[in-house]
N, CA, C and O atoms as CSV, one atom per row, in Angstrom:
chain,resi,resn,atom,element,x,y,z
A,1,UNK,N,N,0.856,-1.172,0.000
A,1,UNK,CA,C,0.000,0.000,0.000
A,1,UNK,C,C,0.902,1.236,0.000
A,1,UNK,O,O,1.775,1.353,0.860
A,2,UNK,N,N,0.712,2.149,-0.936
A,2,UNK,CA,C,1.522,3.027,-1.174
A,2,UNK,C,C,0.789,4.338,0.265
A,2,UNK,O,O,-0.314,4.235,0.801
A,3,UNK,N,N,1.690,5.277,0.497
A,3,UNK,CA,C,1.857,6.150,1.208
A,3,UNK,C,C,-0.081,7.209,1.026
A,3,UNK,O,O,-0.926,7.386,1.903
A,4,UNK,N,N,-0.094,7.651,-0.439
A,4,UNK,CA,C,-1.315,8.503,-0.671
A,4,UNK,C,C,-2.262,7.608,-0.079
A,4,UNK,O,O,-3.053,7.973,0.791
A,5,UNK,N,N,-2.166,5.873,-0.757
A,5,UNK,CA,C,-3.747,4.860,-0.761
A,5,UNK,C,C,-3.813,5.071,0.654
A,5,UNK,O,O,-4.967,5.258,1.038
A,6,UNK,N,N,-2.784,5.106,1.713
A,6,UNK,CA,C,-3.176,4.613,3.176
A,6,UNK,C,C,-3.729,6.204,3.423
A,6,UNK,O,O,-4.902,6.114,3.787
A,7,UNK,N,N,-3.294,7.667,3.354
A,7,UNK,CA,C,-3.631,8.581,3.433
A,7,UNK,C,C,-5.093,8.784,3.304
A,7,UNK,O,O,-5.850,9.371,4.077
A,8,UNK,N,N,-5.403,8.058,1.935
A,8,UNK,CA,C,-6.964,8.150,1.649
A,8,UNK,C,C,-7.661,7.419,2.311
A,8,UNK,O,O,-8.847,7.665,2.528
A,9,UNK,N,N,-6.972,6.265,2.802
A,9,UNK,CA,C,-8.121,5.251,3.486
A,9,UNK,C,C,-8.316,5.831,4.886
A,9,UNK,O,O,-9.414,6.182,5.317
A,10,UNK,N,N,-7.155,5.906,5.569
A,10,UNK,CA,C,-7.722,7.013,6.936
A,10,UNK,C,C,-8.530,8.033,6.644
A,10,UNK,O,O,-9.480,8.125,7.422
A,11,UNK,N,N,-8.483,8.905,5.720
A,11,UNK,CA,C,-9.705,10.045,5.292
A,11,UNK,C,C,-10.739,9.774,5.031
A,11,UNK,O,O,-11.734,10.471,5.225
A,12,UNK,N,N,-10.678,8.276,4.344
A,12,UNK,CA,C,-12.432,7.971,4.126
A,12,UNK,C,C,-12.703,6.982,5.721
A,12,UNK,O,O,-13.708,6.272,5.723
A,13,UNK,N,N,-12.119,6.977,6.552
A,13,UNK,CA,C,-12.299,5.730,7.407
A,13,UNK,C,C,-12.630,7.056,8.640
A,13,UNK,O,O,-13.733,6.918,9.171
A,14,UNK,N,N,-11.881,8.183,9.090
A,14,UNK,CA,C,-11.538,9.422,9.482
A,14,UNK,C,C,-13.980,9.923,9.285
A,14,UNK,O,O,-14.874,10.016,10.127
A,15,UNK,N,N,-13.952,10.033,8.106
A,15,UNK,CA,C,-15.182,10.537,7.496
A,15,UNK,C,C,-16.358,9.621,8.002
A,15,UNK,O,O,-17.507,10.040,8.143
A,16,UNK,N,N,-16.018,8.516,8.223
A,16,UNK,CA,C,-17.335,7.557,8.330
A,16,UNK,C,C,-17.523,7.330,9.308
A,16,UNK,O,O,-18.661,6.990,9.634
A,17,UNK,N,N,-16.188,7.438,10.520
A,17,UNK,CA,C,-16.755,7.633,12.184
A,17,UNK,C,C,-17.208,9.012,12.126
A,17,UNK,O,O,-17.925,9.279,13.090
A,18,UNK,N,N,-16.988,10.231,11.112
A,18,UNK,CA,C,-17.906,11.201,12.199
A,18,UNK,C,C,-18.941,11.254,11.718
A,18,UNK,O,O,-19.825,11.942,12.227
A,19,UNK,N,N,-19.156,10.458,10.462
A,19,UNK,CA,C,-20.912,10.158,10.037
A,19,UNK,C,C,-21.626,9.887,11.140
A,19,UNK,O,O,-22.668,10.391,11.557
A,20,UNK,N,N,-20.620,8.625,11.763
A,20,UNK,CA,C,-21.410,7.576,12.346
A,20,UNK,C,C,-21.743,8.470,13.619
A,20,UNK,O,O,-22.861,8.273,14.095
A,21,UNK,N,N,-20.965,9.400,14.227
A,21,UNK,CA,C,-20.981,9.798,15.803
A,21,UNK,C,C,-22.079,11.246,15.574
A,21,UNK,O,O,-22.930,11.616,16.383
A,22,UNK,N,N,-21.762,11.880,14.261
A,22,UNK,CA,C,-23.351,12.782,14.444
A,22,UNK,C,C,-24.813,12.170,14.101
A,22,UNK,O,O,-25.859,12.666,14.522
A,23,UNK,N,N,-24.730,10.973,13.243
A,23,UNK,CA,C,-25.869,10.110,13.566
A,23,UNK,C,C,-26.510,9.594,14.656
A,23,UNK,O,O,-27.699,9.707,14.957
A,24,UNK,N,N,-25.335,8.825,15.417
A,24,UNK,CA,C,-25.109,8.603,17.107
A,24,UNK,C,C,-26.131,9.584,18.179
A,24,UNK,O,O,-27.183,9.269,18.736
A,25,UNK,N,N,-25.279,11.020,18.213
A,25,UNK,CA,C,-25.509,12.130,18.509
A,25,UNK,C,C,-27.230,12.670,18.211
A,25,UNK,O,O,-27.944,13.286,19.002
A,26,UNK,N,N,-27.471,12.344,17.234
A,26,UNK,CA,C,-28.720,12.922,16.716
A,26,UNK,C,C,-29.705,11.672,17.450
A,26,UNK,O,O,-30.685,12.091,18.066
A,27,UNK,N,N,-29.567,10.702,17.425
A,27,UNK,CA,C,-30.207,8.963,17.652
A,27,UNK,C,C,-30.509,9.719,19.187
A,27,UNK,O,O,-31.629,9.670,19.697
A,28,UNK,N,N,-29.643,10.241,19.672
A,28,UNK,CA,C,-29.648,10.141,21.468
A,28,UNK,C,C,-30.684,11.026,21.609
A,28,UNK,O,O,-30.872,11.112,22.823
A,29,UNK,N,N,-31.442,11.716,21.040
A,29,UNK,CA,C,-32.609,12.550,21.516
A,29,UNK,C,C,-33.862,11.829,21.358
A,29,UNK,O,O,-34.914,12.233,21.854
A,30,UNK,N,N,-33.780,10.983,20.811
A,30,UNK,CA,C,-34.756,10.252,20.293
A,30,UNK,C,C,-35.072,8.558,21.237
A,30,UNK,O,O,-35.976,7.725,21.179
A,31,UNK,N,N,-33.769,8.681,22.061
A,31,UNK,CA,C,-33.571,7.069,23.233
A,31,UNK,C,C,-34.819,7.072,24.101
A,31,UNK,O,O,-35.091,7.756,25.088
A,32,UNK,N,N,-35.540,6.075,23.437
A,32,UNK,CA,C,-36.828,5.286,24.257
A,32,UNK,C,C,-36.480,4.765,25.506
A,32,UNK,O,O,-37.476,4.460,26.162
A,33,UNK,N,N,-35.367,4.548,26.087
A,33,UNK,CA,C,-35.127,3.779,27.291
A,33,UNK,C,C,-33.637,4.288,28.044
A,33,UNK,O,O,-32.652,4.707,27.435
A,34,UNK,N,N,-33.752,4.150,29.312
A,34,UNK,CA,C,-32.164,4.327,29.963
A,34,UNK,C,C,-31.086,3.422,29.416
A,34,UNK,O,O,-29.890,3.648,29.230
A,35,UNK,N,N,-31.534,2.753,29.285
A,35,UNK,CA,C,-30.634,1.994,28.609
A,35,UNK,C,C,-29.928,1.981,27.307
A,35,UNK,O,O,-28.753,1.722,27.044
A,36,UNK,N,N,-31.559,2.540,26.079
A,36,UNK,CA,C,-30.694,2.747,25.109
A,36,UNK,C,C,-29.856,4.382,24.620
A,36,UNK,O,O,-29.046,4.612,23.722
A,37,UNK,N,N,-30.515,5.338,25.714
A,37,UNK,CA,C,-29.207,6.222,26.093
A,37,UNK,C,C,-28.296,6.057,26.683
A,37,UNK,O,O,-27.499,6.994,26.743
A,38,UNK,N,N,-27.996,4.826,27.374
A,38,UNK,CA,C,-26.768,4.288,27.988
A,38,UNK,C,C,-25.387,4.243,26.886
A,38,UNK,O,O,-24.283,4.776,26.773
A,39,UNK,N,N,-26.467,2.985,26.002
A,39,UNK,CA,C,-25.585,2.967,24.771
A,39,UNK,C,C,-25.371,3.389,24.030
A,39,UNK,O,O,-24.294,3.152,23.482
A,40,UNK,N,N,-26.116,4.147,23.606
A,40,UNK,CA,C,-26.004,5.044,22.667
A,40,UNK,C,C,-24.289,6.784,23.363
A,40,UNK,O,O,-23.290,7.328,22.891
A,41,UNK,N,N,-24.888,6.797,24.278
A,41,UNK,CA,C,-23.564,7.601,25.292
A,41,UNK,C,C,-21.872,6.710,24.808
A,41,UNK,O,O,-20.820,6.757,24.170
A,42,UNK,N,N,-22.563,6.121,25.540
A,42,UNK,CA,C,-21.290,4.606,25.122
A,42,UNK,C,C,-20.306,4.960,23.882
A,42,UNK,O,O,-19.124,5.286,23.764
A,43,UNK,N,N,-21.986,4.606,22.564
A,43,UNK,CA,C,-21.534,4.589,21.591
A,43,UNK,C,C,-20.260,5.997,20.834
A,43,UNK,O,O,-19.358,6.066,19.999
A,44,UNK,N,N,-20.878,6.750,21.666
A,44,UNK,CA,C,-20.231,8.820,21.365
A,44,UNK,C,C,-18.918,8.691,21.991
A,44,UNK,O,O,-17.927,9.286,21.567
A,45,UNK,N,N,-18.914,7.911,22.999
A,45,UNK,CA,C,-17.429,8.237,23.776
A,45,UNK,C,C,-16.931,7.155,23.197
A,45,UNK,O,O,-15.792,7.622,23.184
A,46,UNK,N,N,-16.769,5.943,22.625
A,46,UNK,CA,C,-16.013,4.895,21.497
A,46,UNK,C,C,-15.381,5.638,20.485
A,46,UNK,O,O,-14.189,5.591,20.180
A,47,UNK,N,N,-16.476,6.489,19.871
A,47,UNK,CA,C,-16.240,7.033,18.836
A,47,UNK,C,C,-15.574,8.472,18.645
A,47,UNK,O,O,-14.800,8.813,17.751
A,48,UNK,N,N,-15.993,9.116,19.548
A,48,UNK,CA,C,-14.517,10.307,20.336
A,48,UNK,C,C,-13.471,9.583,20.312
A,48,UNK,O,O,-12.637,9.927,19.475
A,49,UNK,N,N,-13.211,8.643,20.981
A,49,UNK,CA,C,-11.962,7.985,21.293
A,49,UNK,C,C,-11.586,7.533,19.802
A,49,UNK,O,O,-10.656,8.269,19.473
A,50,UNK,N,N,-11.733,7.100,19.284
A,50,UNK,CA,C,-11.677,6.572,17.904
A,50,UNK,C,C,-11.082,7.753,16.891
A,50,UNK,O,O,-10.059,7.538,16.241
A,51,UNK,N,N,-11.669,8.786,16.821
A,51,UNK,CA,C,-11.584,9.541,15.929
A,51,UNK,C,C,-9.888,10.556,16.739
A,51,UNK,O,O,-9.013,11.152,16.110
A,52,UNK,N,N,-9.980,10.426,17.781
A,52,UNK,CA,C,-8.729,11.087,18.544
A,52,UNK,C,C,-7.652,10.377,17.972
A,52,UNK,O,O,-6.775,10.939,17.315
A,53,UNK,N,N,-7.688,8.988,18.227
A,53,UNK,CA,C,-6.606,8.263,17.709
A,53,UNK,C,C,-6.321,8.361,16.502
A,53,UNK,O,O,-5.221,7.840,16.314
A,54,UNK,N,N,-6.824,8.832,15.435
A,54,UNK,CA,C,-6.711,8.627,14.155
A,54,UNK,C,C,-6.020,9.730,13.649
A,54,UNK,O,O,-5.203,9.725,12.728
A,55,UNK,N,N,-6.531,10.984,14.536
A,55,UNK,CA,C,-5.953,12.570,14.026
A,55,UNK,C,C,-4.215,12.448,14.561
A,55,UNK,O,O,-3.444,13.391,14.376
């Protein structure tokens, strides 16, 4: 894997956790249960963490 391909794949990989964490984010107003704002919380701080490591 050349130097740019890995560049791009973190940028598109970079792009699709913060899809996923303002989807996340948006989901949590909408949590029918303690629980599934539990996980859904969960899910935001995985994905903080995730996206930290990557930058």
């Amino acid at each position: 894997m050349t130097n740019g391909n890995k560049e791009r794949l973190v940028a598109a990989h970079n792009q699709f956790l913060q899809e996923m964490l303002i989807e996340t984010q948006q989901s949590l107003g909408f949590a029918r249960s303690v629980k599934e704002m539990k996980f859904l919380q969960n899910k935001i701080t995985y994905l903080k963490q995730r996206l930290k490591g990557i930058k």
